[in-house]
PDB file of C-alpha atoms in Angstrom:
ATOM      1  CA  UNK A   1     -20.983 -62.468  35.132  1.00 55.00           C
ATOM      2  CA  UNK A   2     -22.753 -61.274  38.215  1.00 52.00           C
ATOM      3  CA  UNK A   3     -21.930 -64.117  40.669  1.00 53.00           C
ATOM      4  CA  UNK A   4     -19.104 -62.355  42.613  1.00 53.00           C
ATOM      5  CA  UNK A   5     -20.822 -59.008  43.046  1.00 54.00           C
ATOM      6  CA  UNK A   6     -22.856 -58.175  46.158  1.00 56.00           C
ATOM      7  CA  UNK A   7     -26.467 -57.289  45.549  1.00 52.00           C
ATOM      8  CA  UNK A   8     -27.214 -53.673  46.637  1.00 52.00           C
ATOM      9  CA  UNK A   9     -30.832 -52.775  47.313  1.00 51.00           C
ATOM     10  CA  UNK A  10     -32.096 -49.847  45.246  1.00 51.00           C
ATOM     11  CA  UNK A  11     -33.346 -48.000  48.331  1.00 48.00           C
ATOM     12  CA  UNK A  12     -29.802 -47.320  49.573  1.00 48.00           C
ATOM     13  CA  UNK A  13     -29.484 -44.088  47.572  1.00 47.00           C
ATOM     14  CA  UNK A  14     -32.773 -42.794  48.908  1.00 47.00           C
ATOM     15  CA  UNK A  15     -31.795 -43.754  52.439  1.00 45.00           C
ATOM     16  CA  UNK A  16     -28.487 -41.920  52.116  1.00 47.00           C
ATOM     17  CA  UNK A  17     -30.302 -38.771  50.924  1.00 50.00           C
ATOM     18  CA  UNK A  18     -32.651 -38.980  53.910  1.00 55.00           C
ATOM     19  CA  UNK A  19     -29.687 -39.285  56.233  1.00 56.00           C
ATOM     20  CA  UNK A  20     -28.203 -36.114  54.667  1.00 55.00           C
ATOM     21  CA  UNK A  21     -31.534 -34.326  55.033  1.00 57.00           C
ATOM     22  CA  UNK A  22     -31.681 -35.238  58.739  1.00 57.00           C
ATOM     23  CA  UNK A  23     -28.060 -34.121  59.203  1.00 58.00           C
ATOM     24  CA  UNK A  24     -28.932 -30.857  57.402  1.00 58.00           C
ATOM     25  CA  UNK A  25     -31.890 -30.256  59.726  1.00 59.00           C
ATOM     26  CA  UNK A  26     -29.700 -30.928  62.772  1.00 61.00           C
ATOM     27  CA  UNK A  27     -27.018 -28.603  61.407  1.00 60.00           C
ATOM     28  CA  UNK A  28     -29.671 -25.927  60.741  1.00 61.00           C
ATOM     29  CA  UNK A  29     -30.899 -26.242  64.329  1.00 60.00           C
ATOM     30  CA  UNK A  30     -27.329 -25.873  65.598  1.00 61.00           C
ATOM     31  CA  UNK A  31     -26.832 -22.794  63.398  1.00 63.00           C
ATOM     32  CA  UNK A  32     -29.977 -21.188  64.834  1.00 63.00           C
ATOM     33  CA  UNK A  33     -28.756 -22.008  68.346  1.00 62.00           C
ATOM     34  CA  UNK A  34     -25.310 -20.601  67.446  1.00 62.00           C
ATOM     35  CA  UNK A  35     -26.917 -17.375  66.132  1.00 70.00           C
ATOM     36  CA  UNK A  36     -28.856 -17.043  69.417  1.00 68.00           C
ATOM     37  CA  UNK A  37     -25.633 -17.542  71.390  1.00 69.00           C
ATOM     38  CA  UNK A  38     -23.888 -14.885  69.262  1.00 71.00           C
ATOM     39  CA  UNK A  39     -26.784 -12.460  69.862  1.00 73.00           C
ATOM     40  CA  UNK A  40     -26.607 -13.126  73.623  1.00 74.00           C
ATOM     41  CA  UNK A  41     -22.829 -12.672  73.593  1.00 75.00           C
ATOM     42  CA  UNK A  42     -23.176  -9.392  71.671  1.00 76.00           C
ATOM     43  CA  UNK A  43     -25.758  -8.123  74.180  1.00 77.00           C
ATOM     44  CA  UNK A  44     -23.430  -9.161  77.016  1.00 76.00           C
ATOM     45  CA  UNK A  45     -20.476  -7.369  75.355  1.00 79.00           C
ATOM     46  CA  UNK A  46     -22.566  -4.209  74.959  1.00 81.00           C
ATOM     47  CA  UNK A  47     -23.715  -4.323  78.586  1.00 82.00           C
ATOM     48  CA  UNK A  48     -20.121  -4.825  79.751  1.00 83.00           C
ATOM     49  CA  UNK A  49     -18.884  -1.927  77.582  1.00 83.00           C
ATOM     50  CA  UNK A  50     -21.690   0.305  78.913  1.00 85.00           C
ATOM     51  CA  UNK A  51     -20.756  -0.580  82.517  1.00 87.00           C
ATOM     52  CA  UNK A  52     -17.079   0.172  81.821  1.00 90.00           C
ATOM     53  CA  UNK A  53     -17.961   3.466  80.054  1.00 91.00           C
ATOM     54  CA  UNK A  54     -20.015   4.517  83.114  1.00 92.00           C
ATOM     55  CA  UNK A  55     -17.192   3.385  85.404  1.00 94.00           C
ATOM     56  CA  UNK A  56     -14.736   5.662  83.615  1.00 95.00           C
ATOM     57  CA  UNK A  57     -17.118   8.623  84.000  1.00 96.00           C
ATOM     58  CA  UNK A  58     -17.452   7.677  87.677  1.00 96.00           C
ATOM     59  CA  UNK A  59     -13.659   8.056  88.034  1.00 97.00           C
ATOM     60  CA  UNK A  60     -13.856  11.565  86.554  1.00 97.00           C
ATOM     61  CA  UNK A  61     -12.412  10.413  83.220  1.00 97.00           C
ATOM     62  CA  UNK A  62     -13.841  11.219  79.783  1.00 96.00           C
ATOM     63  CA  UNK A  63     -14.551   8.445  77.276  1.00 95.00           C
ATOM     64  CA  UNK A  64     -13.377   9.375  73.772  1.00 95.00           C
ATOM     65  CA  UNK A  65     -16.736   8.415  72.257  1.00 93.00           C
ATOM     66  CA  UNK A  66     -20.251   9.188  73.449  1.00 90.00           C
ATOM     67  CA  UNK A  67     -21.977   6.125  74.948  1.00 85.00           C
ATOM     68  CA  UNK A  68     -24.277   5.744  71.917  1.00 87.00           C
ATOM     69  CA  UNK A  69     -21.243   5.524  69.595  1.00 89.00           C
ATOM     70  CA  UNK A  70     -19.276   3.152  71.829  1.00 84.00           C
ATOM     71  CA  UNK A  71     -18.525  -0.282  70.380  1.00 83.00           C
ATOM     72  CA  UNK A  72     -18.601  -3.420  72.531  1.00 82.00           C
ATOM     73  CA  UNK A  73     -14.910  -4.400  72.465  1.00 84.00           C
ATOM     74  CA  UNK A  74     -12.520  -1.413  72.557  1.00 89.00           C
ATOM     75  CA  UNK A  75     -13.171   1.575  74.825  1.00 91.00           C
ATOM     76  CA  UNK A  76     -10.931   4.600  74.313  1.00 94.00           C
ATOM     77  CA  UNK A  77     -10.630   7.069  77.207  1.00 96.00           C
ATOM     78  CA  UNK A  78      -9.153  10.586  77.088  1.00 97.00           C
ATOM     79  CA  UNK A  79      -5.895  10.950  79.024  1.00 97.00           C
ATOM     80  CA  UNK A  80      -6.250  13.137  82.126  1.00 97.00           C
ATOM     81  CA  UNK A  81      -4.753  16.631  81.939  1.00 96.00           C
ATOM     82  CA  UNK A  82      -2.847  16.131  85.199  1.00 97.00           C
ATOM     83  CA  UNK A  83       0.884  16.825  84.602  1.00 96.00           C
ATOM     84  CA  UNK A  84       1.693  13.549  86.406  1.00 97.00           C
ATOM     85  CA  UNK A  85      -0.147  11.503  83.741  1.00 97.00           C
ATOM     86  CA  UNK A  86       2.142   8.973  82.113  1.00 97.00           C
ATOM     87  CA  UNK A  87       0.582   6.241  79.963  1.00 97.00           C
ATOM     88  CA  UNK A  88       3.369   3.680  80.535  1.00 97.00           C
ATOM     89  CA  UNK A  89       3.297   4.257  84.308  1.00 98.00           C
ATOM     90  CA  UNK A  90      -0.511   3.746  84.230  1.00 97.00           C
ATOM     91  CA  UNK A  91      -0.098   0.563  82.141  1.00 96.00           C
ATOM     92  CA  UNK A  92       2.516  -0.733  84.621  1.00 97.00           C
ATOM     93  CA  UNK A  93       0.339   0.097  87.677  1.00 97.00           C
ATOM     94  CA  UNK A  94      -2.560  -1.826  86.093  1.00 96.00           C
ATOM     95  CA  UNK A  95      -0.313  -4.765  85.109  1.00 95.00           C
ATOM     96  CA  UNK A  96       0.682  -5.127  88.800  1.00 96.00           C
ATOM     97  CA  UNK A  97      -3.055  -5.624  89.472  1.00 95.00           C
ATOM     98  CA  UNK A  98      -3.477  -8.203  86.711  1.00 93.00           C
ATOM     99  CA  UNK A  99      -5.051  -5.802  84.200  1.00 92.00           C
ATOM    100  CA  UNK A 100      -3.374  -5.482  80.798  1.00 92.00           C
ATOM    101  CA  UNK A 101      -4.163  -2.569  78.476  1.00 93.00           C
ATOM    102  CA  UNK A 102      -2.518  -1.165  75.344  1.00 91.00           C
ATOM    103  CA  UNK A 103       0.550   0.980  75.980  1.00 93.00           C
ATOM    104  CA  UNK A 104      -0.061   3.152  72.919  1.00 92.00           C
ATOM    105  CA  UNK A 105      -2.836   5.297  71.483  1.00 93.00           C
ATOM    106  CA  UNK A 106      -3.799   6.010  67.882  1.00 91.00           C
ATOM    107  CA  UNK A 107      -6.064   9.034  68.350  1.00 94.00           C
ATOM    108  CA  UNK A 108      -5.196  12.677  67.559  1.00 94.00           C
ATOM    109  CA  UNK A 109      -5.369  13.496  71.307  1.00 94.00           C
ATOM    110  CA  UNK A 110      -3.790  11.504  74.180  1.00 95.00           C
ATOM    111  CA  UNK A 111      -5.949   8.536  75.205  1.00 96.00           C
ATOM    112  CA  UNK A 112      -5.717   5.034  76.623  1.00 96.00           C
ATOM    113  CA  UNK A 113      -7.388   1.999  75.067  1.00 94.00           C
ATOM    114  CA  UNK A 114      -9.044  -0.857  76.914  1.00 92.00           C
ATOM    115  CA  UNK A 115     -10.035  -4.031  75.076  1.00 86.00           C
ATOM    116  CA  UNK A 116     -12.702  -6.223  76.584  1.00 81.00           C
ATOM    117  CA  UNK A 117     -13.378  -9.595  74.970  1.00 76.00           C
ATOM    118  CA  UNK A 118     -14.032 -13.146  76.097  1.00 75.00           C
ATOM    119  CA  UNK A 119     -15.336 -14.523  79.378  1.00 78.00           C
ATOM    120  CA  UNK A 120     -15.088 -11.257  81.309  1.00 82.00           C
ATOM    121  CA  UNK A 121     -17.842 -10.876  83.905  1.00 80.00           C
ATOM    122  CA  UNK A 122     -19.436  -7.741  85.378  1.00 78.00           C
ATOM    123  CA  UNK A 123     -17.388  -8.476  88.548  1.00 84.00           C
ATOM    124  CA  UNK A 124     -14.226  -8.441  86.388  1.00 88.00           C
ATOM    125  CA  UNK A 125     -15.294  -5.064  84.988  1.00 86.00           C
ATOM    126  CA  UNK A 126     -15.824  -3.682  88.500  1.00 88.00           C
ATOM    127  CA  UNK A 127     -12.340  -4.950  89.401  1.00 93.00           C
ATOM    128  CA  UNK A 128     -10.873  -3.255  86.298  1.00 93.00           C
ATOM    129  CA  UNK A 129     -12.537   0.073  87.169  1.00 95.00           C
ATOM    130  CA  UNK A 130     -11.387  -0.230  90.817  1.00 96.00           C
ATOM    131  CA  UNK A 131      -7.853  -1.082  89.620  1.00 96.00           C
ATOM    132  CA  UNK A 132      -7.855   2.017  87.415  1.00 97.00           C
ATOM    133  CA  UNK A 133      -8.980   4.142  90.372  1.00 97.00           C
ATOM    134  CA  UNK A 134      -6.089   2.739  92.439  1.00 97.00           C
ATOM    135  CA  UNK A 135      -3.598   3.180  89.576  1.00 98.00           C
ATOM    136  CA  UNK A 136      -4.631   6.837  89.134  1.00 98.00           C
ATOM    137  CA  UNK A 137      -4.225   7.367  92.898  1.00 97.00           C
ATOM    138  CA  UNK A 138      -0.799   5.616  92.833  1.00 97.00           C
ATOM    139  CA  UNK A 139       0.337   8.071  90.152  1.00 97.00           C
ATOM    140  CA  UNK A 140      -1.087  11.035  92.086  1.00 98.00           C
ATOM    141  CA  UNK A 141      -3.494  11.937  89.254  1.00 97.00           C
ATOM    142  CA  UNK A 142      -5.841  14.558  90.685  1.00 95.00           C
ATOM    143  CA  UNK A 143      -6.887  16.512  87.617  1.00 96.00           C
ATOM    144  CA  UNK A 144      -8.840  14.015  85.493  1.00 96.00           C
ATOM    145  CA  UNK A 145     -10.565  16.166  82.886  1.00 95.00           C
ATOM    146  CA  UNK A 146      -9.092  15.561  79.420  1.00 94.00           C
ATOM    147  CA  UNK A 147      -5.939  17.204  78.139  1.00 77.00           C
ATOM    148  CA  UNK A 148      -6.855  19.906  75.653  1.00 77.00           C
ATOM    149  CA  UNK A 149      -5.225  19.357  72.246  1.00 67.00           C
TER     150      UNK A 149
END
């Protein structure tokens, strides 16, 4: 009969459900915290993109999108009209300074694309803008208004 079987108290099922409820509450708290972190990260991304957008204008360049339409990750900038402009040469000049950008564009007019994601600080953004200023000077780019299509 029943001699070899261990007696299990009836409360065990209820206890297990309570443990799941507590775990669920903890998980819910972590999800709320995670959502707050995502919101903070999104605000940080937007601030960084805004700073970069303004930095490009400060260099005499023209962002492809108006600031209010600019997303937080990819900033597209119109290529300068200067005849010395060469996207690959610009990419290479930035790479020498530790900045990597796309070496292609996918817009109807010539542009360059800068992606900004991850643990990139405002100081990093200032360095990127300064590096772009130096790269433009290296290439002898004087005329920085956009190429007309």
